[in-house]
mmCIF file of C-alpha atoms in Angstrom:
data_model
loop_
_atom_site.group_PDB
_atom_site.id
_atom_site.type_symbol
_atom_site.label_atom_id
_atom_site.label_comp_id
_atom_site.label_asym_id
_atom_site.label_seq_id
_atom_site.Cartn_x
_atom_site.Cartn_y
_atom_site.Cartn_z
ATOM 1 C CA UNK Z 1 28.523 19.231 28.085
ATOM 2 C CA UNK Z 2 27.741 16.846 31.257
ATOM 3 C CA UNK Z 3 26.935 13.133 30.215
ATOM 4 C CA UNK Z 4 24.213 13.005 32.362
ATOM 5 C CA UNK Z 5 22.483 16.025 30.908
ATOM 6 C CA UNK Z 6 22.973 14.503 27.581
ATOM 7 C CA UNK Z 7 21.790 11.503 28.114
ATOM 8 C CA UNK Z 8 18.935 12.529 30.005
ATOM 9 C CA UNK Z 9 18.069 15.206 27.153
ATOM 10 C CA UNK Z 10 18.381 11.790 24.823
ATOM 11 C CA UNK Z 11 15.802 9.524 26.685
ATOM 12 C CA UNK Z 12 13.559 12.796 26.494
ATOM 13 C CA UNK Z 13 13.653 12.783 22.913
ATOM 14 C CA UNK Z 14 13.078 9.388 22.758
ATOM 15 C CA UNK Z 15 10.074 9.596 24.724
ATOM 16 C CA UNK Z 16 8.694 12.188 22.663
ATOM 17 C CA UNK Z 17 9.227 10.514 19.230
ATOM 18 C CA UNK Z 18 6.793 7.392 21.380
ATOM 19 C CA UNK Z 19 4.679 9.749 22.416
ATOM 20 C CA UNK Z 20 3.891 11.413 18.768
ATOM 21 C CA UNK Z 21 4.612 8.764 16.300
ATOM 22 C CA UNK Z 22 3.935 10.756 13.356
ATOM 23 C CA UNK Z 23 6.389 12.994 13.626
ATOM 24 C CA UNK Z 24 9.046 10.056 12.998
ATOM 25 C CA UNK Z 25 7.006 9.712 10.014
ATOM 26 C CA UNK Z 26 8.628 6.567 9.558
ATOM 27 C CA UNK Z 27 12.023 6.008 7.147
ATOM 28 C CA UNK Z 28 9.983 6.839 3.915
ATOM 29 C CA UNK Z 29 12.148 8.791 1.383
ATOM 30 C CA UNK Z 30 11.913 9.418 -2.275
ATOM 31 C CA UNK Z 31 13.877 6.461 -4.631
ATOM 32 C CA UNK Z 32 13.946 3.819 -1.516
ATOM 33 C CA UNK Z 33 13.919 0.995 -3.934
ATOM 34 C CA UNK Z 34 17.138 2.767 -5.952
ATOM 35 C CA UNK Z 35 19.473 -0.379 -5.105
ATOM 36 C CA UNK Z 36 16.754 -3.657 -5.866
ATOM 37 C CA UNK Z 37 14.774 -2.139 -7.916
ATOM 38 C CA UNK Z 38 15.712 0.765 -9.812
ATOM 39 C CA UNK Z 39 12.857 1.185 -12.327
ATOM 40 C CA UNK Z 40 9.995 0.309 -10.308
ATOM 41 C CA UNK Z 41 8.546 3.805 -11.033
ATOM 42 C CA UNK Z 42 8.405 3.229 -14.321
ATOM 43 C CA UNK Z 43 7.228 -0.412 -14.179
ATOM 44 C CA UNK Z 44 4.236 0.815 -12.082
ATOM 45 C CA UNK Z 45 3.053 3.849 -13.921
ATOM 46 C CA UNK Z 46 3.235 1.729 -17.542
ATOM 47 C CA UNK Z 47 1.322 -1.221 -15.583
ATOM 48 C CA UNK Z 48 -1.103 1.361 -14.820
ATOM 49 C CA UNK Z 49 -1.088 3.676 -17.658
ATOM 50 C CA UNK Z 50 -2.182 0.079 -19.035
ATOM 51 C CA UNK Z 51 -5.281 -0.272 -16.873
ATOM 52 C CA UNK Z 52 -6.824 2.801 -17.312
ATOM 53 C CA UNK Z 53 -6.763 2.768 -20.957
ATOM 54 C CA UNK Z 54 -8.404 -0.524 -20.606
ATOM 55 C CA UNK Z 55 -11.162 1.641 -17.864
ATOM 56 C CA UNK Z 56 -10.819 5.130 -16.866
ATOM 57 C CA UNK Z 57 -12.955 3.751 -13.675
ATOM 58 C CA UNK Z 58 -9.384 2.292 -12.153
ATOM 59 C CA UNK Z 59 -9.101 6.508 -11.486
ATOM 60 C CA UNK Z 60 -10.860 6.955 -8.694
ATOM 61 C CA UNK Z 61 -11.007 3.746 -7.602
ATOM 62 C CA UNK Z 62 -7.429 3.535 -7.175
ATOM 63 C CA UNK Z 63 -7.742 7.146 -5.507
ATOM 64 C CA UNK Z 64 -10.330 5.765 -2.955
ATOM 65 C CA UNK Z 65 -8.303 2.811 -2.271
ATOM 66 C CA UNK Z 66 -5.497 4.486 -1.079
ATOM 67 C CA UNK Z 67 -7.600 6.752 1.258
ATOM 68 C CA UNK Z 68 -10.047 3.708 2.327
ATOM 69 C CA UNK Z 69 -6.414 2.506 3.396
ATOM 70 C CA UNK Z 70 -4.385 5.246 4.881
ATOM 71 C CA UNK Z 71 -7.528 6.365 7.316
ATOM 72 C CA UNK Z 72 -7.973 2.546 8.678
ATOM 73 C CA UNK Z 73 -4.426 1.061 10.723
ATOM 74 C CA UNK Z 74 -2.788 3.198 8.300
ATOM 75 C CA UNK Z 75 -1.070 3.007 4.755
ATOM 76 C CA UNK Z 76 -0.321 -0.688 4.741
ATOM 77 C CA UNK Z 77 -2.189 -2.267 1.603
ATOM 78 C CA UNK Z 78 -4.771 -4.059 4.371
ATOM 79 C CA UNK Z 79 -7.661 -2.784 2.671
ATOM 80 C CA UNK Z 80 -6.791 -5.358 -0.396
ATOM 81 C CA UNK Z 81 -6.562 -8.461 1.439
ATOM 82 C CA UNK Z 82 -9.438 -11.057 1.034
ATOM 83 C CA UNK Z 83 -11.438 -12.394 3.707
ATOM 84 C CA UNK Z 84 -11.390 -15.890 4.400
ATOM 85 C CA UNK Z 85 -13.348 -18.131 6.196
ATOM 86 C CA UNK Z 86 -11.201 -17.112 9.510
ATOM 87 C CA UNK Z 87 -11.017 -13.463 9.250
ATOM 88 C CA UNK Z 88 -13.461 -10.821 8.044
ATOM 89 C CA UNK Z 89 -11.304 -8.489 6.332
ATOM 90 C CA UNK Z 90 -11.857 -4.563 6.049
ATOM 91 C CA UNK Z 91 -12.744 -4.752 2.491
ATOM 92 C CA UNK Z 92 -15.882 -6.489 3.705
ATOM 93 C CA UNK Z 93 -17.047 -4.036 5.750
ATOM 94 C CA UNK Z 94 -20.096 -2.036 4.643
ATOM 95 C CA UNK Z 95 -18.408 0.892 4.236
ATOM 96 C CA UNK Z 96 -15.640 -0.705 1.810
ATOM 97 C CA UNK Z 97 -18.360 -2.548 -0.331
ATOM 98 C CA UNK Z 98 -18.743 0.070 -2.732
ATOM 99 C CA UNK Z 99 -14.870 0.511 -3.552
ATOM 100 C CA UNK Z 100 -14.538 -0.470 -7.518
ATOM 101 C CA UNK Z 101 -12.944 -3.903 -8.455
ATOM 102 C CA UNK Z 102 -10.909 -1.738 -10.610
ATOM 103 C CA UNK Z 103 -8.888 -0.190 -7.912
ATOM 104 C CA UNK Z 104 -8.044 -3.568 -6.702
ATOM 105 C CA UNK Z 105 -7.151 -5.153 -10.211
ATOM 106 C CA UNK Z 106 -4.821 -1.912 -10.827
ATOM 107 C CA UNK Z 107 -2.244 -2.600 -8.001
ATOM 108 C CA UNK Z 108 -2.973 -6.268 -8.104
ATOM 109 C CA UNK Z 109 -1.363 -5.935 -12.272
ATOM 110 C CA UNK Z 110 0.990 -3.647 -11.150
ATOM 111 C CA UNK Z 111 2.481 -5.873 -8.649
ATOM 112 C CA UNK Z 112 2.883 -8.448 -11.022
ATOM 113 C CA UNK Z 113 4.306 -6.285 -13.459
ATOM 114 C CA UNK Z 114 6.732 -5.611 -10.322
ATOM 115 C CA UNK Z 115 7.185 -9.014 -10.147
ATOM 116 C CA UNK Z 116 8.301 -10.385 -13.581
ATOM 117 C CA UNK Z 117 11.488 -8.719 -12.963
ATOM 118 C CA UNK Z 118 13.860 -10.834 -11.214
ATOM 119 C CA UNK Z 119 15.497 -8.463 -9.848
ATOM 120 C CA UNK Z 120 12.439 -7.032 -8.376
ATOM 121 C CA UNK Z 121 10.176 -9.828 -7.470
ATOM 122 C CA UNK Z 122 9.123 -9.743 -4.091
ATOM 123 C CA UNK Z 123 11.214 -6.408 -2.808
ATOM 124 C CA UNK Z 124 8.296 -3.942 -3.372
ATOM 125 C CA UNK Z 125 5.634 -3.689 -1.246
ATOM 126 C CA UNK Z 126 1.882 -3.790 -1.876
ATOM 127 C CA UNK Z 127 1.269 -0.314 -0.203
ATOM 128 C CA UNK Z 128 3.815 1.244 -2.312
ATOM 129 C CA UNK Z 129 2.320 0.222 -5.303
ATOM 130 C CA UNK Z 130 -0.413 1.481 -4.237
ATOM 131 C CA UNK Z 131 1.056 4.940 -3.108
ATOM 132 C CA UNK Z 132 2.390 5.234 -6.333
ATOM 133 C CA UNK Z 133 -0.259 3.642 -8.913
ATOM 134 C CA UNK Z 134 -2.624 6.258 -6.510
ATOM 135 C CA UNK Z 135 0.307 9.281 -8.291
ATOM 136 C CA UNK Z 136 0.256 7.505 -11.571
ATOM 137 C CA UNK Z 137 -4.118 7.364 -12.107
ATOM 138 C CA UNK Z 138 -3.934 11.346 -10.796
ATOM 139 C CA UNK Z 139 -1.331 12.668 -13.415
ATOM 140 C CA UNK Z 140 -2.947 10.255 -16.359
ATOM 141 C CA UNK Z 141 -6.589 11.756 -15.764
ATOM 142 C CA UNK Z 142 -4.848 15.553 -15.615
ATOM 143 C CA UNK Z 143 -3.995 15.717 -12.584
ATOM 144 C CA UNK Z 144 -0.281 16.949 -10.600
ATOM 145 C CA UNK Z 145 1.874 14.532 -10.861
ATOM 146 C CA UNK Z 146 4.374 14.580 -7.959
ATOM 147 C CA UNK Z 147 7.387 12.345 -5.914
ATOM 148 C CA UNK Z 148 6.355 9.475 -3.830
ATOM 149 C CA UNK Z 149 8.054 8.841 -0.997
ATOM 150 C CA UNK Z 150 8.578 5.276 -0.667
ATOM 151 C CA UNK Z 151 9.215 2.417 2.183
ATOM 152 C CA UNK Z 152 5.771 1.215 3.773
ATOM 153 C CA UNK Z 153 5.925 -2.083 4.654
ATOM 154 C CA UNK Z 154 2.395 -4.239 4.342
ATOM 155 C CA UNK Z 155 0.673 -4.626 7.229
ATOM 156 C CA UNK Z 156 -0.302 -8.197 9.015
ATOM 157 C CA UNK Z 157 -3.701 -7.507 9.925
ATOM 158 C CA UNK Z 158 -6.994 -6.706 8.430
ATOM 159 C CA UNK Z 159 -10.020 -6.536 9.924
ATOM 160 C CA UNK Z 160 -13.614 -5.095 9.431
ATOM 161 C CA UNK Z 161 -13.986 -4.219 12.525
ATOM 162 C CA UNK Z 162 -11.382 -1.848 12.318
ATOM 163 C CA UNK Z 163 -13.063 0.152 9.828
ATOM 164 C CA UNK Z 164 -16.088 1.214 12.029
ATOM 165 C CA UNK Z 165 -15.802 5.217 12.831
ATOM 166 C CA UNK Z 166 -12.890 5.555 10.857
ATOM 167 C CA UNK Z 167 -14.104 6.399 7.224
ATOM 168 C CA UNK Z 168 -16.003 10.314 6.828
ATOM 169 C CA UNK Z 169 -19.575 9.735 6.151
ATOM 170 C CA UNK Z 170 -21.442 12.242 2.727
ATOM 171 C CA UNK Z 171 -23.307 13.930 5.752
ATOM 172 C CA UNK Z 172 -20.757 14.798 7.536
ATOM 173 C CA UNK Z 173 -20.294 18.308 8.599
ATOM 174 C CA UNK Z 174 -17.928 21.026 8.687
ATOM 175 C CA UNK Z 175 -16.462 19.665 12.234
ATOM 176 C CA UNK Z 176 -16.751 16.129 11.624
ATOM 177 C CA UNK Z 177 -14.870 16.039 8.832
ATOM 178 C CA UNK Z 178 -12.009 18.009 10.402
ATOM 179 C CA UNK Z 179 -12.521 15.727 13.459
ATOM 180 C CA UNK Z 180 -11.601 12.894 11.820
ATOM 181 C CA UNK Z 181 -9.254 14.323 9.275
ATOM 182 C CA UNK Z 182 -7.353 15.530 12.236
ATOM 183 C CA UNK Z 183 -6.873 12.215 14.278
ATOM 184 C CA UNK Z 184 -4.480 11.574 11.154
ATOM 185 C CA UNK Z 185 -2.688 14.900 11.543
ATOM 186 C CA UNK Z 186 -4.443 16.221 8.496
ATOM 187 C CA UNK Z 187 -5.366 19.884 8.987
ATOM 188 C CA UNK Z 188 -8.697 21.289 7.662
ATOM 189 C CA UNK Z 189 -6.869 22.434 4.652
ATOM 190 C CA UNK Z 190 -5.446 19.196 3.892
ATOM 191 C CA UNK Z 191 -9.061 17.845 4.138
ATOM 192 C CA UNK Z 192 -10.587 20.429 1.737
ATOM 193 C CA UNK Z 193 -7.789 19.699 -1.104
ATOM 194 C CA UNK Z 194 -8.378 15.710 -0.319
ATOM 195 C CA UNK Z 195 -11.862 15.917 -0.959
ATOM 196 C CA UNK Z 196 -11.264 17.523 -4.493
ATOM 197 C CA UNK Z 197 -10.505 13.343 -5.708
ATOM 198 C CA UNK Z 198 -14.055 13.794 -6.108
ATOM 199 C CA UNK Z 199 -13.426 15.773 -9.365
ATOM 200 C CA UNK Z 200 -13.465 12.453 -10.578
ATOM 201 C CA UNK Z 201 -15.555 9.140 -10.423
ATOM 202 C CA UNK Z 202 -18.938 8.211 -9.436
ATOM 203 C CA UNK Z 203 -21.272 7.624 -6.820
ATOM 204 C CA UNK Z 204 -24.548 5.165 -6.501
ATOM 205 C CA UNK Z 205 -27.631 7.086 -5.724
ATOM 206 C CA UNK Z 206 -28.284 5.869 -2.581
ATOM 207 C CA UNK Z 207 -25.057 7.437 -0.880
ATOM 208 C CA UNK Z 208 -27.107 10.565 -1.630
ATOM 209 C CA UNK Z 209 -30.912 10.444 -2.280
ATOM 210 C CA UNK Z 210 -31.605 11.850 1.193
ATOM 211 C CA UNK Z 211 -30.522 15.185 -0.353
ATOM 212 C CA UNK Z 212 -32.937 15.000 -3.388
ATOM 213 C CA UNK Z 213 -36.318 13.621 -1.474
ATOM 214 C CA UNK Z 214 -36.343 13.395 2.229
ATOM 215 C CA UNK Z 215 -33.580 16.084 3.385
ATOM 216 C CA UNK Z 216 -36.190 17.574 5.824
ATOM 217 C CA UNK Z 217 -39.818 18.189 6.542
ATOM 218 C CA UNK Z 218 -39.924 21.635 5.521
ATOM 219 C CA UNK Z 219 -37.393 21.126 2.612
ATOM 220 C CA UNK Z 220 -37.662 17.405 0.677
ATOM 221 C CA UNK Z 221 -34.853 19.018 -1.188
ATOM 222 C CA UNK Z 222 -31.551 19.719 0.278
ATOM 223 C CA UNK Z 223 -32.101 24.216 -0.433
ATOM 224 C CA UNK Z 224 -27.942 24.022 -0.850
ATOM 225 C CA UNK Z 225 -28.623 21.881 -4.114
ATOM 226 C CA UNK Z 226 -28.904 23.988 -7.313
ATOM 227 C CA UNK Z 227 -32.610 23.463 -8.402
ATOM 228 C CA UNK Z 228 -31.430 22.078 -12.213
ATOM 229 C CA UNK Z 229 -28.741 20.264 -10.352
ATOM 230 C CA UNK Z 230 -31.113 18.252 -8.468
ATOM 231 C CA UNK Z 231 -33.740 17.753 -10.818
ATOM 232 C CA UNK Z 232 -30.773 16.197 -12.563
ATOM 233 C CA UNK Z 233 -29.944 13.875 -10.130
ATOM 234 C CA UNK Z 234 -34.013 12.883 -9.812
ATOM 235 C CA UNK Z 235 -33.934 12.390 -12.972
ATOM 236 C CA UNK Z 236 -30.638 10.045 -13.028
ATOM 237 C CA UNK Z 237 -31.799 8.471 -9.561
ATOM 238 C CA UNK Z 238 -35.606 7.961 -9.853
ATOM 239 C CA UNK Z 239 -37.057 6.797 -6.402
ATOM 240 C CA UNK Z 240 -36.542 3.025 -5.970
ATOM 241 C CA UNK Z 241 -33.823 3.379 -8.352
ATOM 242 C CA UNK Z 242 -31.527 0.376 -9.348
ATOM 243 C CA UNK Z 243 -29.339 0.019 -6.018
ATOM 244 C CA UNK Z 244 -26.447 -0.473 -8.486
ATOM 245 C CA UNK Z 245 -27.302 2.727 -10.888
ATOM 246 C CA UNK Z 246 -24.500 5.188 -10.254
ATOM 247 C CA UNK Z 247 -24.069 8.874 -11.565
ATOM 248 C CA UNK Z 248 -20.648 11.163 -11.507
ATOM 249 C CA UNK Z 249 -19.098 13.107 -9.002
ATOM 250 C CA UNK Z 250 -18.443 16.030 -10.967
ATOM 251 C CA UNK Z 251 -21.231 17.206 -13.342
ATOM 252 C CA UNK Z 252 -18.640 19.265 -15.528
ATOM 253 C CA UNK Z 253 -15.435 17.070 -16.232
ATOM 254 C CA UNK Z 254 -16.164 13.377 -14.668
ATOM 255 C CA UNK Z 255 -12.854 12.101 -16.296
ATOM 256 C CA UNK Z 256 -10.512 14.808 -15.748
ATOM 257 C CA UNK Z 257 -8.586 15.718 -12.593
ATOM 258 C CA UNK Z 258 -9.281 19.453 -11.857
ATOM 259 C CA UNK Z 259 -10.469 22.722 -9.864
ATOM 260 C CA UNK Z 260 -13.786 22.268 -11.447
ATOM 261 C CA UNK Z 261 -14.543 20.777 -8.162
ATOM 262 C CA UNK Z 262 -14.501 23.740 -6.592
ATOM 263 C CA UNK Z 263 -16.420 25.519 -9.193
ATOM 264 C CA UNK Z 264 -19.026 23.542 -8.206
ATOM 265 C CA UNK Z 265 -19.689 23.746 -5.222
ATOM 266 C CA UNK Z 266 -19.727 27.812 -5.170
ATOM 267 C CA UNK Z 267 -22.590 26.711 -7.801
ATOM 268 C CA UNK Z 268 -23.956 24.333 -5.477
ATOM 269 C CA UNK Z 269 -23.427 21.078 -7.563
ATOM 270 C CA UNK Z 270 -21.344 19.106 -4.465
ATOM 271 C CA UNK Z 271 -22.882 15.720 -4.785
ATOM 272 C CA UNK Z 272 -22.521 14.963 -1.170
ATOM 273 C CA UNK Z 273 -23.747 17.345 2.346
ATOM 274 C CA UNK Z 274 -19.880 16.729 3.189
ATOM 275 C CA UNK Z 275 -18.905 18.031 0.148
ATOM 276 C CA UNK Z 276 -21.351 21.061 -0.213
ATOM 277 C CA UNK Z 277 -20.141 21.718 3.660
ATOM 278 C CA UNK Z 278 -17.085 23.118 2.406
ATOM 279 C CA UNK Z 279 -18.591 25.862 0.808
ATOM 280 C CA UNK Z 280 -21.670 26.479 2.923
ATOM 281 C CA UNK Z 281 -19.499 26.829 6.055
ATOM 282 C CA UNK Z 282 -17.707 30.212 5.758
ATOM 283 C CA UNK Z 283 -14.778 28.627 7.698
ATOM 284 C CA UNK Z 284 -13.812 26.631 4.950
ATOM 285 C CA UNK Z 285 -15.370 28.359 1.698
ATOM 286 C CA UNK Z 286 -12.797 31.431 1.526
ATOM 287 C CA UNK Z 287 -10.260 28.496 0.551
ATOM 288 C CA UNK Z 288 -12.558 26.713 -2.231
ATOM 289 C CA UNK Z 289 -12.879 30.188 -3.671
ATOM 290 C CA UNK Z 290 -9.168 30.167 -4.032
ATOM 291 C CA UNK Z 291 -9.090 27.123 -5.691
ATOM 292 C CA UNK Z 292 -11.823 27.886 -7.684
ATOM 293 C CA UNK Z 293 -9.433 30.440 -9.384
ATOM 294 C CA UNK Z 294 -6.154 28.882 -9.202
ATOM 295 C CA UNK Z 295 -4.774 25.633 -10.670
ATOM 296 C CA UNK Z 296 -1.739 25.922 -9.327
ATOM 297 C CA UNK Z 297 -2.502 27.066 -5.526
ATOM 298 C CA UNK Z 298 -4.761 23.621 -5.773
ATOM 299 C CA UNK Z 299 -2.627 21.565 -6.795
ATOM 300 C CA UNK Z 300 0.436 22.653 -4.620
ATOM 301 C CA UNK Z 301 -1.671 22.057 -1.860
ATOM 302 C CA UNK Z 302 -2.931 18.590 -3.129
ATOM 303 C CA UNK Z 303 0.250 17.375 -3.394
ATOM 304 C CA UNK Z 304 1.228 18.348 0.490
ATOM 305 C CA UNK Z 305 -1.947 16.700 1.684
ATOM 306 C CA UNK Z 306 -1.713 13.270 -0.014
ATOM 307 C CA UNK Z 307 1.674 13.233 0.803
ATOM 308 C CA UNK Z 308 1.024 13.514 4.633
ATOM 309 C CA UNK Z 309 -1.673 11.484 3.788
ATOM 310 C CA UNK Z 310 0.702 8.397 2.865
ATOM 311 C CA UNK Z 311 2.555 8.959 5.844
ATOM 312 C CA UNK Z 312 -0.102 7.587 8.373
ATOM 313 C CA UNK Z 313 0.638 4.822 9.803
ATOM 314 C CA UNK Z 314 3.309 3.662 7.630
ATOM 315 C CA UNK Z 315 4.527 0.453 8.711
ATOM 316 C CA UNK Z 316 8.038 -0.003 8.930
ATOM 317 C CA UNK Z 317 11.116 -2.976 10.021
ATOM 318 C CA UNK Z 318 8.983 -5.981 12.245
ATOM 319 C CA UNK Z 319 5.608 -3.916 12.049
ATOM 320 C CA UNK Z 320 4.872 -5.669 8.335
ATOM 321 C CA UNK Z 321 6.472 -7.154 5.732
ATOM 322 C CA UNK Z 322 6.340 -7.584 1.839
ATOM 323 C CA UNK Z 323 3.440 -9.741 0.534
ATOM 324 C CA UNK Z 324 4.133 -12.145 -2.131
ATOM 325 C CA UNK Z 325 0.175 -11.566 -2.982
ATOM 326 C CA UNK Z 326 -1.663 -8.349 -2.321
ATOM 327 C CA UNK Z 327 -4.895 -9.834 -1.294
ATOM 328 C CA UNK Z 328 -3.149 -12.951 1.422
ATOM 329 C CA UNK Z 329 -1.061 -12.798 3.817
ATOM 330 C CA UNK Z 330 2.519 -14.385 3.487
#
């Protein structure tokens, strides 16, 4: 074959893999740390295992956490960092106040379980802990468990104002949701299995009291709400309710990592318009119905979504590095 063809077919490669960065995908692969730190797996998932026998709330906190991350300058642990007088980090943005201590406090122990072996101390990143304490809180609450592909580097910057636009609001709709889902090459299928984390956890009232007294003129009440659903939730979240009162996600199995999610919205029990959406909109409910049924379609499809999930933005060689502390910068 002519050198110049090759070499021109090369460079066009090249300029491809610029142009579409997510394709690279990074060099994340399964057992990175095999050579430093050999157990880390196991280090991190009895660190954890720890935690949420301590407070199943480090479930989906530690599930938020790594979304909160992934969708804002991508799966680098910058969500964790702490603001200081200098720099107004992204946890401090409005829509990170309301992520649990818990989910913090879970990789923070896990990296210092990391840590106390020598051999390991200071190889493993922050955002892989993460990544895999995020696998580790999924299979302990009943959830798949599944490989983590490994290699993120931390990032170097955090900032609130990078969160604005970036997060999916509970009103979103049908397009918005795949809108945003989309701009990190997550397909509207991917987005409906993501959303399913909210099998588990809780939210505070006001993320959703528009739905249960003000949703419209003609309707106060959202009319997609079951009626004993949402005299439930009035009754939980009483106008003028505690700001800090919160109530589950799922009505049926709060603590356990399942389809029921699905269930319930075909019974209109989704605690948020966004999540409600997914069943309301005919484009998406034919694949909640699925789920609704099967366990194993689910979860198969879970496990592709979070995984392209924590390949967003990974960071990789001079584009981070590993902190010694999750919450500072080196």
């Amino acid at each position: 074959m002519d050198a110049r063809f090759v070499l021109a077919w090369s460079l066009l490669i090249l300029g491809f893999c610029g142009l579409y960065p997510y394709t690279v995908s990074a060099q994340l692969k399964q057992n990175y740390y095999a050579n430093v730190c050999p157990n880390v797996e196991t280090i991190v998932r009895d660190a954890v295992g720890k935690k949420v026998e301590q407070t199943s709330v480090a479930v989906a906190a530690t599930i938020r956490l790594f979304f909160h991350d992934c969708f804002v300058q991508g799966c680098d642990a910058s969500v964790i960092i702490q603001s200081t007088g200098s720099n107004k980090a992204e946890k401090d943005h409005p829509d990170n106040l309301s992520l649990a201590g818990d989910g913090f406090d879970t990789v923070i122990k896990a990296k210092e379980a990391v840590d106390a072996v020598p051999s390991c101390k200071n190889k493993v990143s922050c955002a892989d802990i993460l990544a895999m304490a995020t696998r580790d809180v999924i299979a302990l609450s009943g959830g798949p468990s599944y490989a983590v592909e490994l290699g993120r580097m931390d990032g170097v910057s955090s900032k609130a104002t990078s969160v604005e636009g970036k997060l999916p609001k509970p009103l979103f709709n049908l397009d918005q949701l795949n809108t945003m889902f989309a701009a990190n090459g997550l397909s509207q299928m991917d987005m409906v299995a993501l959303s399913a984390a909210h099998t588990v956890g809780f939210s505070h009232c006001g993320r959703f009291a528009n739905r249960i007294y003000n949703f419209s003129r003609q309707n106060p009440v959202d009319p997609t709400l079951d009626k004993n659903y949402a005299a439930q939730l009035q009754s939980q979240c009483p106008k003028n309710v505690d700001p800090t009162i919160v109530v589950n996600m799922d009505p049926i199995s709060p603590n356990t990592f399942d389809k029921a999610y699905f269930k319930n919205l075909q019974q209109g029990k989704g605690l948020f318009s966004s999540d409600q959406v997914l069943f309301t909109d005919t484009r998406s409910r034919p694949t909640v119905n699925s789920w609704a049924v099967s366990t194993s379609a689910f979860e198969t499809a879970f496990v592709s979504a979070i995984t392209k999930l924590g390949r967003v933005g990974v960071k990789t060689g001079k584009n981070g590095n590993i902190r010694r502390d999750c919450a500072a910068f080196n």
